[in-house]
CSV table of C-alpha atoms in Angstrom, one decimal:
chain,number,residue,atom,x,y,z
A,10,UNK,CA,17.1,8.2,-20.6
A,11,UNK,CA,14.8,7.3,-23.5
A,12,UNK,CA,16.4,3.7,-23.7
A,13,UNK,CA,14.8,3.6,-19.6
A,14,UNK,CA,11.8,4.9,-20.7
A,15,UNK,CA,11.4,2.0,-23.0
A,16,UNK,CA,11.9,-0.8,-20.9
A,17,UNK,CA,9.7,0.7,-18.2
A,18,UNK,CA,7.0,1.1,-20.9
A,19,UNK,CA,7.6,-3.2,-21.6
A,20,UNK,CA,7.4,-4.0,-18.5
A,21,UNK,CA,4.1,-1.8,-17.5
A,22,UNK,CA,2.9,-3.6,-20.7
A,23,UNK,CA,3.8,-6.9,-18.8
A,24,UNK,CA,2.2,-6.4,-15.8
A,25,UNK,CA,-1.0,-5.1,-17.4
A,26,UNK,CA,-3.1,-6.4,-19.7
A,27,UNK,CA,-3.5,-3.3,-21.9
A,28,UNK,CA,-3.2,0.3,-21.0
A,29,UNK,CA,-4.6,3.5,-22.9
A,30,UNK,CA,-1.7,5.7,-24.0
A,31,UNK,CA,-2.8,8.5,-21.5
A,32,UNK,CA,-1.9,5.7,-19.1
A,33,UNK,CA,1.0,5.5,-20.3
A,34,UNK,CA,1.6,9.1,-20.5
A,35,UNK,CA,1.1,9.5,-16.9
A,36,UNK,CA,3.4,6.8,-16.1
A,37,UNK,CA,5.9,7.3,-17.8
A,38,UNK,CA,6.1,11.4,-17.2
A,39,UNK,CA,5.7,12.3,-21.2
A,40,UNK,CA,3.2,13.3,-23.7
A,41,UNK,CA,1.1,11.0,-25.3
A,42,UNK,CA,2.0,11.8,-28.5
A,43,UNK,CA,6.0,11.1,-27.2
A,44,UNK,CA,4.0,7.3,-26.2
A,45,UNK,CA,2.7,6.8,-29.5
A,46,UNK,CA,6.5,7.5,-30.8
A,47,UNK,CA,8.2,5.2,-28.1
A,48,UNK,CA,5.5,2.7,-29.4
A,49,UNK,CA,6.4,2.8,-32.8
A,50,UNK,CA,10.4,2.5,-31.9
A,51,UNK,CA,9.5,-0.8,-29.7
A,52,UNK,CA,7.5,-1.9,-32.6
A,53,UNK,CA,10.8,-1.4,-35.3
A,54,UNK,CA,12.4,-2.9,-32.3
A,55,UNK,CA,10.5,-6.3,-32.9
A,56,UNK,CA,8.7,-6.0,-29.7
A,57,UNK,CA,4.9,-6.7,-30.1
A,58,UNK,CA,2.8,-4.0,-29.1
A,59,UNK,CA,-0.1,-3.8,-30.2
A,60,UNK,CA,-2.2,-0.5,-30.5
A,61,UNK,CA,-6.4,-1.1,-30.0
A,62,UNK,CA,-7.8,1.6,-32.2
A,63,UNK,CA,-10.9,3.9,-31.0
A,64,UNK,CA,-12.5,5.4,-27.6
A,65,UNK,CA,-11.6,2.2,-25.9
A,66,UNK,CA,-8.4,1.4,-27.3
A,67,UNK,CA,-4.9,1.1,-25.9
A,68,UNK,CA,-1.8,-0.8,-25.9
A,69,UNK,CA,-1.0,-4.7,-25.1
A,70,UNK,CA,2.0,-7.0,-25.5
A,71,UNK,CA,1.0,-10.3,-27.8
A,72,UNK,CA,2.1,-13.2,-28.5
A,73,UNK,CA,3.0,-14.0,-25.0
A,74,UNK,CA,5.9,-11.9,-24.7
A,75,UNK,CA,7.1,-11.4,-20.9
A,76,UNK,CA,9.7,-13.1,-18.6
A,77,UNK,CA,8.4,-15.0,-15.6
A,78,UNK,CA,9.8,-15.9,-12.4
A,79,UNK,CA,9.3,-19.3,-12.3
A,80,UNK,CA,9.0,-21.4,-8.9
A,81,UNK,CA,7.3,-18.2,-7.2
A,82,UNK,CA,4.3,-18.9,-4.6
A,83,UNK,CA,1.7,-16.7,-3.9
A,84,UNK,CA,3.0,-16.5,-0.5
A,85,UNK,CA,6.8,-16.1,-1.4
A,86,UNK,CA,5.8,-13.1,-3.7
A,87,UNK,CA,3.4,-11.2,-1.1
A,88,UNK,CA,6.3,-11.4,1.3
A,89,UNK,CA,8.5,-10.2,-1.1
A,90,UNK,CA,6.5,-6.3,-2.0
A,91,UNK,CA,6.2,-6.4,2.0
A,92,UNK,CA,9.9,-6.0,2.2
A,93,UNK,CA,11.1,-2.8,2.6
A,94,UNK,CA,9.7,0.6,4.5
A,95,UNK,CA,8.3,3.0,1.8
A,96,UNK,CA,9.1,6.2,4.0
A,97,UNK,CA,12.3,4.5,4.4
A,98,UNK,CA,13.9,4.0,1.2
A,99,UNK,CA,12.1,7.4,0.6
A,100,UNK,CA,14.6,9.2,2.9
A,101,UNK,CA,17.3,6.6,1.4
A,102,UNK,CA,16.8,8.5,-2.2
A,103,UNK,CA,16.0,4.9,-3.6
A,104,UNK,CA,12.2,5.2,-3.8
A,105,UNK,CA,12.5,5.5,-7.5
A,106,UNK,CA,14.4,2.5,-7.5
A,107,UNK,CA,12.4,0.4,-5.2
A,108,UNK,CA,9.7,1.4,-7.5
A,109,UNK,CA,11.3,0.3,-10.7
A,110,UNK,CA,12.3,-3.3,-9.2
A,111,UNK,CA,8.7,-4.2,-8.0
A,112,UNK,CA,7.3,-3.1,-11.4
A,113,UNK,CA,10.0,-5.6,-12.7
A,114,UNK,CA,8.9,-8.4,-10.3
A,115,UNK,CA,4.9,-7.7,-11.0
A,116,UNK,CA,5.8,-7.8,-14.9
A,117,UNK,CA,7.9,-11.3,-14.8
A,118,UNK,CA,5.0,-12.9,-12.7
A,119,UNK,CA,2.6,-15.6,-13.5
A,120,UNK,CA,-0.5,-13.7,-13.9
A,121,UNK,CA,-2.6,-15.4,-11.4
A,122,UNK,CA,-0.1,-13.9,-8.7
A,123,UNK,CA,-0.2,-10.3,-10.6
A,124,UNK,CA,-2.3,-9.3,-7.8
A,125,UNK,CA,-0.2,-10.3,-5.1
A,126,UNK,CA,1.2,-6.6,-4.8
A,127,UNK,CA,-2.2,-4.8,-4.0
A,128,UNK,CA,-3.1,-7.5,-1.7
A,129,UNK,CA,0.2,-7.2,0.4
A,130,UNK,CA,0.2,-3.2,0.4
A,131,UNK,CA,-3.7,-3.2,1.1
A,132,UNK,CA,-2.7,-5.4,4.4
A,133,UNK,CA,-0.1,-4.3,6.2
A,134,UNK,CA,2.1,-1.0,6.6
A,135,UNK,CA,4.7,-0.5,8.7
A,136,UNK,CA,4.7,3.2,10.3
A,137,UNK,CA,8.2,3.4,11.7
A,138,UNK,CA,8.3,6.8,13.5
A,139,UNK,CA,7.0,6.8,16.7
A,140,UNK,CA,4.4,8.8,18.1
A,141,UNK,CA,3.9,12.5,19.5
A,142,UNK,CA,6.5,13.2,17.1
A,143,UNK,CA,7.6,15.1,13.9
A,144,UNK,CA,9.4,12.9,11.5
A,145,UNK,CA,12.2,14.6,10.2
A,146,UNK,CA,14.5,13.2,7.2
A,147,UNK,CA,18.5,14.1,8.1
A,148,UNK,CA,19.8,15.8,5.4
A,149,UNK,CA,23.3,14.0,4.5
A,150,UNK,CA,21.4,10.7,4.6
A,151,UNK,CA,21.2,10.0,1.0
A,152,UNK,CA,24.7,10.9,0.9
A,153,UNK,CA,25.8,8.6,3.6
A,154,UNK,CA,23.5,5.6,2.6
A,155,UNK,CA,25.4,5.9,-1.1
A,156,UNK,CA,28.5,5.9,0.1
A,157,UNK,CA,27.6,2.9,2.6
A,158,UNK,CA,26.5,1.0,-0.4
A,159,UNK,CA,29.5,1.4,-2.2
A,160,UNK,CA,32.0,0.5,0.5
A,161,UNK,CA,33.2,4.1,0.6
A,162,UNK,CA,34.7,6.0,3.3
A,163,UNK,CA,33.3,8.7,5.0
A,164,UNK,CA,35.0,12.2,5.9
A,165,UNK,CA,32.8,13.2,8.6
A,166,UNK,CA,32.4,16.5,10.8
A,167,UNK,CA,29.8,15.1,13.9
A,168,UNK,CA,28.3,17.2,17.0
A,169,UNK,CA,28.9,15.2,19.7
A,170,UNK,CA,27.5,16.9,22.9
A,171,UNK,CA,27.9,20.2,21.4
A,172,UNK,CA,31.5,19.7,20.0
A,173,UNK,CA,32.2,19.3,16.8
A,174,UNK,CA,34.9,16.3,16.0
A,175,UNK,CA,36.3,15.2,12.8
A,176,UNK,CA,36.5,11.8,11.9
A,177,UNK,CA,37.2,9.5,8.5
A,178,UNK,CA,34.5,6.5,8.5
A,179,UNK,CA,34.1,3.1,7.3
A,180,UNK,CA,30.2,3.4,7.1
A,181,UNK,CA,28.8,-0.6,8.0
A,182,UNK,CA,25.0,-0.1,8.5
A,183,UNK,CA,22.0,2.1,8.9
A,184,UNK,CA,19.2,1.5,11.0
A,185,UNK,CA,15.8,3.0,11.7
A,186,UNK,CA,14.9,3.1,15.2
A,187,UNK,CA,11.5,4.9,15.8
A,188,UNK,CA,12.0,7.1,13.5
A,189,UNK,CA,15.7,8.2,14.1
A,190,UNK,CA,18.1,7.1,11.9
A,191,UNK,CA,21.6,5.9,13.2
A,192,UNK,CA,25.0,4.6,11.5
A,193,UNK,CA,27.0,1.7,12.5
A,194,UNK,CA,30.4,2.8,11.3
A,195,UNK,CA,34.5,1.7,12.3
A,196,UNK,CA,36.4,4.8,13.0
A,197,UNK,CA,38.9,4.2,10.0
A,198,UNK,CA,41.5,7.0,11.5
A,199,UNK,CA,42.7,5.1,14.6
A,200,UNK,CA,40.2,7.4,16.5
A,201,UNK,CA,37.4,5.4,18.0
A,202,UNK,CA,34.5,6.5,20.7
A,203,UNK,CA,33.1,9.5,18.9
A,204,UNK,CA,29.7,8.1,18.5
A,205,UNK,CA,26.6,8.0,20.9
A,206,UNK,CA,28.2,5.0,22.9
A,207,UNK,CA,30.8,2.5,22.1
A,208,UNK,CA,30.6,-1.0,23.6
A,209,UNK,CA,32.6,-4.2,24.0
A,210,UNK,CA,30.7,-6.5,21.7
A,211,UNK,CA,31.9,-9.5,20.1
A,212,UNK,CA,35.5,-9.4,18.2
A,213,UNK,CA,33.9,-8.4,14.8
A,214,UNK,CA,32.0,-5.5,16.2
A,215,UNK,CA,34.2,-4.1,18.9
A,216,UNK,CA,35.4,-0.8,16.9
A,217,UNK,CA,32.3,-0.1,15.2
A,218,UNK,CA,30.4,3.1,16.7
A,219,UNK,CA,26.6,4.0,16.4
A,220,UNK,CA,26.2,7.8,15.5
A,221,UNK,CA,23.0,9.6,14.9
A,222,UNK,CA,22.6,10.1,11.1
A,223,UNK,CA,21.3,13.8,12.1
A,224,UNK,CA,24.0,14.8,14.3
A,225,UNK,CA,26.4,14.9,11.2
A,226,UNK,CA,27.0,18.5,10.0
A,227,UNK,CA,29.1,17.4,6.8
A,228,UNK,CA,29.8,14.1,5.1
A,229,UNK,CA,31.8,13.9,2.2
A,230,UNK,CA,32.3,10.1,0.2
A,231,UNK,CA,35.7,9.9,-0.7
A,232,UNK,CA,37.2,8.1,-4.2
A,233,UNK,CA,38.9,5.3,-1.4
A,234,UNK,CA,36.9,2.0,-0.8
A,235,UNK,CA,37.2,0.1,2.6
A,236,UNK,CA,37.1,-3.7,2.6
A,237,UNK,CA,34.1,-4.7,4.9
A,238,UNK,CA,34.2,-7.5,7.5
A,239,UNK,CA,32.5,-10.4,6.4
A,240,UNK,CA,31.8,-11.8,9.5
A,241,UNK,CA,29.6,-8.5,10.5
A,242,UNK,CA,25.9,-8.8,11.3
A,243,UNK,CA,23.9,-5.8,11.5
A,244,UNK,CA,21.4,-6.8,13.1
A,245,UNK,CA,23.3,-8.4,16.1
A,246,UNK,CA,25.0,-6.0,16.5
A,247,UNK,CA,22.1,-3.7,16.5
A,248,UNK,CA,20.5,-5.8,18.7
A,249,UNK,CA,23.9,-6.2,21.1
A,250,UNK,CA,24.1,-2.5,21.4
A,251,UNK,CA,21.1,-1.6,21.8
A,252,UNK,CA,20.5,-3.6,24.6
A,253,UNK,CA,23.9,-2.4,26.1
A,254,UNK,CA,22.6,1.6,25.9
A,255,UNK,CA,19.3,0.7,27.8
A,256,UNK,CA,21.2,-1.2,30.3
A,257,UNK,CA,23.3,1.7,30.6
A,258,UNK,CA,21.3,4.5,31.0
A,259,UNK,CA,19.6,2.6,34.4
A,260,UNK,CA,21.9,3.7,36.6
A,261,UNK,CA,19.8,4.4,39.8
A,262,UNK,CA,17.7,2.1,42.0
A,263,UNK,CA,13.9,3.3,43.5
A,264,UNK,CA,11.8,1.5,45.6
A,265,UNK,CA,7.9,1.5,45.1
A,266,UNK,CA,5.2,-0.3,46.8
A,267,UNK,CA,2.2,-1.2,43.7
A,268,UNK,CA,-1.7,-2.3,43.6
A,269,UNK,CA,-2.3,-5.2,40.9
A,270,UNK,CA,-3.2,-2.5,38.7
A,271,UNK,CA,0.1,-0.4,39.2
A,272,UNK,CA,2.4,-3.4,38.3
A,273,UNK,CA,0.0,-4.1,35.4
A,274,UNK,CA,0.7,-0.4,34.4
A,275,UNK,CA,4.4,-0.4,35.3
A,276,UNK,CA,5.8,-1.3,32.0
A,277,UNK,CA,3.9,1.1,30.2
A,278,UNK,CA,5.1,4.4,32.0
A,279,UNK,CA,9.0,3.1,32.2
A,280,UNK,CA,11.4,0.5,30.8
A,281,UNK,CA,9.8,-2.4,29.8
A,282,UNK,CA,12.7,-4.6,30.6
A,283,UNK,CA,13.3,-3.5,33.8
A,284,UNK,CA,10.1,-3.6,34.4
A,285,UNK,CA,9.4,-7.2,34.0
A,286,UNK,CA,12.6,-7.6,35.7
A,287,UNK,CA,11.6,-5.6,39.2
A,288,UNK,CA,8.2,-7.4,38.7
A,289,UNK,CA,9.8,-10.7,38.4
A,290,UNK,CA,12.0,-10.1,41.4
A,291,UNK,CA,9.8,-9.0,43.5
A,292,UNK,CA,8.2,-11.1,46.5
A,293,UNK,CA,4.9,-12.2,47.5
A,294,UNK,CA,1.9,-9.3,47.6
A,295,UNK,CA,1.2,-8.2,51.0
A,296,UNK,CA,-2.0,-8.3,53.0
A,297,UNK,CA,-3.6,-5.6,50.9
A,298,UNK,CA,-2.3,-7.5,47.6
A,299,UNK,CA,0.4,-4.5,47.1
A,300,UNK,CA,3.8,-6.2,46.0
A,301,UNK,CA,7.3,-3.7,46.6
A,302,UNK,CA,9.7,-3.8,43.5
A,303,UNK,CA,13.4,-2.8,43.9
A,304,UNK,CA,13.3,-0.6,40.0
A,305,UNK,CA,16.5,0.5,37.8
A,306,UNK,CA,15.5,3.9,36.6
A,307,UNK,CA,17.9,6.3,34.4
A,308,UNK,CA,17.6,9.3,37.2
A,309,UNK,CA,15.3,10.4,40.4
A,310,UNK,CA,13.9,13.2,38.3
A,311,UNK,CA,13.0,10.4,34.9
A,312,UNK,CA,11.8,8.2,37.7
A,313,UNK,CA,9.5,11.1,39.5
A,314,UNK,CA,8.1,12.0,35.9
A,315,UNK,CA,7.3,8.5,35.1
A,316,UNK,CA,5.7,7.1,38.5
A,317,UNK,CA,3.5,10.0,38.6
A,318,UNK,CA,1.7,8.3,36.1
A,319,UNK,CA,0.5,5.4,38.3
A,320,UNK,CA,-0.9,7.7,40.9
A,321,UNK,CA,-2.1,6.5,43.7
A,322,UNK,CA,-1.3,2.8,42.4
A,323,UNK,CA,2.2,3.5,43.6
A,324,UNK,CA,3.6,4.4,46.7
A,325,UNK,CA,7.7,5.0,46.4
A,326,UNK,CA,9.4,3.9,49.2
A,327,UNK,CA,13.1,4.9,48.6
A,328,UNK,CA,14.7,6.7,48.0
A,329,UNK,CA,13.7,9.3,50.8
A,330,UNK,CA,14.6,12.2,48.4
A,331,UNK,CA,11.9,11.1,45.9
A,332,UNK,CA,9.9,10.1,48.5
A,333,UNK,CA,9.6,13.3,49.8
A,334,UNK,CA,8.8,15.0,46.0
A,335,UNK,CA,6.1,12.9,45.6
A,336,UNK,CA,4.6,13.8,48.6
A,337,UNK,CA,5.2,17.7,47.8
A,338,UNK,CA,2.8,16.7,44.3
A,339,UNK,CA,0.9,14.8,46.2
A,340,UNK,CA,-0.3,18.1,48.5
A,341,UNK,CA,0.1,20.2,45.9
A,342,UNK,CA,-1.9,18.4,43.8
A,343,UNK,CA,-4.9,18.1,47.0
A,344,UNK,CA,-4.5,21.4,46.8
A,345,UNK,CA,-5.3,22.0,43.5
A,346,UNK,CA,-8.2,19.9,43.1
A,347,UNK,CA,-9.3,20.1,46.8
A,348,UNK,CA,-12.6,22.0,48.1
């Protein structure tokens, strides 16, 4: 603990011209008077630190001491503190570790690019839930994302639609989707299809399942280590799946007749893909510049709450059922608002 305390205190040194040793304190969690001690031992230690006496004073590092990273651009070190999602590795558990490493990189830089992390931060964040939502951090994920990064398999218990199955996993990925966490993981007891949907992707990715990270009720990392396919891409396969559960959720067809500014609006009140497709697809506008769209929705009732939105910028044409519920909101809505 004290021998980490140490090097954090050389490389804060690094990065920073001099700090006072309530600085110090603060950063490194102790007392000042444990600094000045830790200051002392560096010193035996042949490290030069320096201590400026008086109200001013502080510690530096002389003599040039410090590592750099040499061949490092301005540009190749502001993308490399943009890496990463701070909420992210916060739920990972590896925010104190995320932390260490760029206070490694900021010490080992030239110091013309020293600034390179403030400037990077103070431009862009990435806010990765989505909105009208409460984030919430699942529970087992730090357990998970440990044993995922050690190659370890999971014993898992999972809720899937209300049942609870048991299944031992070779844990391959975890992605953040609007907030939600998933887990791309092989089903290592013979027993596939007890995630949120299974596909038919390439030959590398067929047995690997996507489970949500807070449907787990117990996860346990066992002493066994899996050997992980070389040849798998998380991201493609992300990307592959993903793309498969949209498609797959669109399993009804409506018919609506929309103004300009109802197929402007169309991909903002339902799928965007199928949006642009229907849009694409559809043929010339009408007299009254209306253009009808043939539209895969998920369900009548998803499609009724959705097309409401337009108002009158959409008329649905078929199917008659939903036809005739929009017309039942439509009088009820005259009603409503009528004299």
């Amino acid at each position: 603990m004290r021998a980490a305390r140490l090097i954090k205190m050389v490389l804060l040194l690094q990065s920073r011209s001099s700090m006072t040793g309530a600085e110090l304190a603060r950063e490194l969690e102790v007392s000042e008077r444990t600094v000045a001690r830790d200051v002392l031992s560096l010193s035996e230690a042949g490290i030069p630190v320096y201590a400026d006496r008086g109200r001013t004073g502080g510690y530096r590092l002389i003599g040039g001491y410090r590592t750099r990273l040499t061949g490092l651009g301005r540009s190749e070190a502001e993308a490399l503190f943009l890496a990463g999602v701070p909420s992210a590795l916060r739920e990972l558990g590896l925010a104190d570790a995320a932390s260490a490493a760029r206070l490694k990189v900021s010490a080992a830089l030239l110091p013309e690019l020293r600034d390179a992390a403030t400037g990077a931060a103070q431009r862009f964040h990435l806010d990765a839930p989505g909105w009208y939502q409460e984030p919430s951090t699942p529970e087992l994920l730090p357990t998970i994302a440990e044993a995922l990064w050690d190659d370890r398999v999971l014993t898992a218990r999972y809720d899937r639609k209300g049942t609870e199955v048991d299944r031992v996993l070779e844990p391959y990925g975890l992605v953040l989707k609007a907030g939600v966490w998933y887990l791309a993981a092989e089903a290592a007891d013979g027993r596939g299809g007890t995630g949120d949907r299974a596909g038919d992707g390439g030959r590398d990715r067929a047995r690997c399942r996507v489970y949500r990270v807070e449907r787990f009720r117990s996860v346990a990392a066992g002493a066994d280590r899996f050997v992980r396919d070389p040849d798998f891409d998380l991201p493609a396969f992300w990307e592959e799946r993903a793309a498969q559960f949209a498609r797959s959720i669109l399993r009804d067809e409506v018919t609506v007749r929309l103004t300009p500014a109802g197929a402007r609006r169309l991909p903002h009140v339902t799928d965007r893909v199928a949006a642009r497709e229907a849009l694409d697809a559809a043929p010339d506008p009408d007299g009254q510049g209306r253009i009808t769209v043939t539209l895969a929705v998920e369900s009548p009732d998803v499609a009724c709450s959705q097309l409401l939105g337009l108002g009158p910028e959409a008329e649905v044409l078929a199917p008659p059922e939903l036809r005739a519920r929009f017309a039942a909101a439509s009088r009820h809505m005259a009603e409503l608002y009528g004299p």
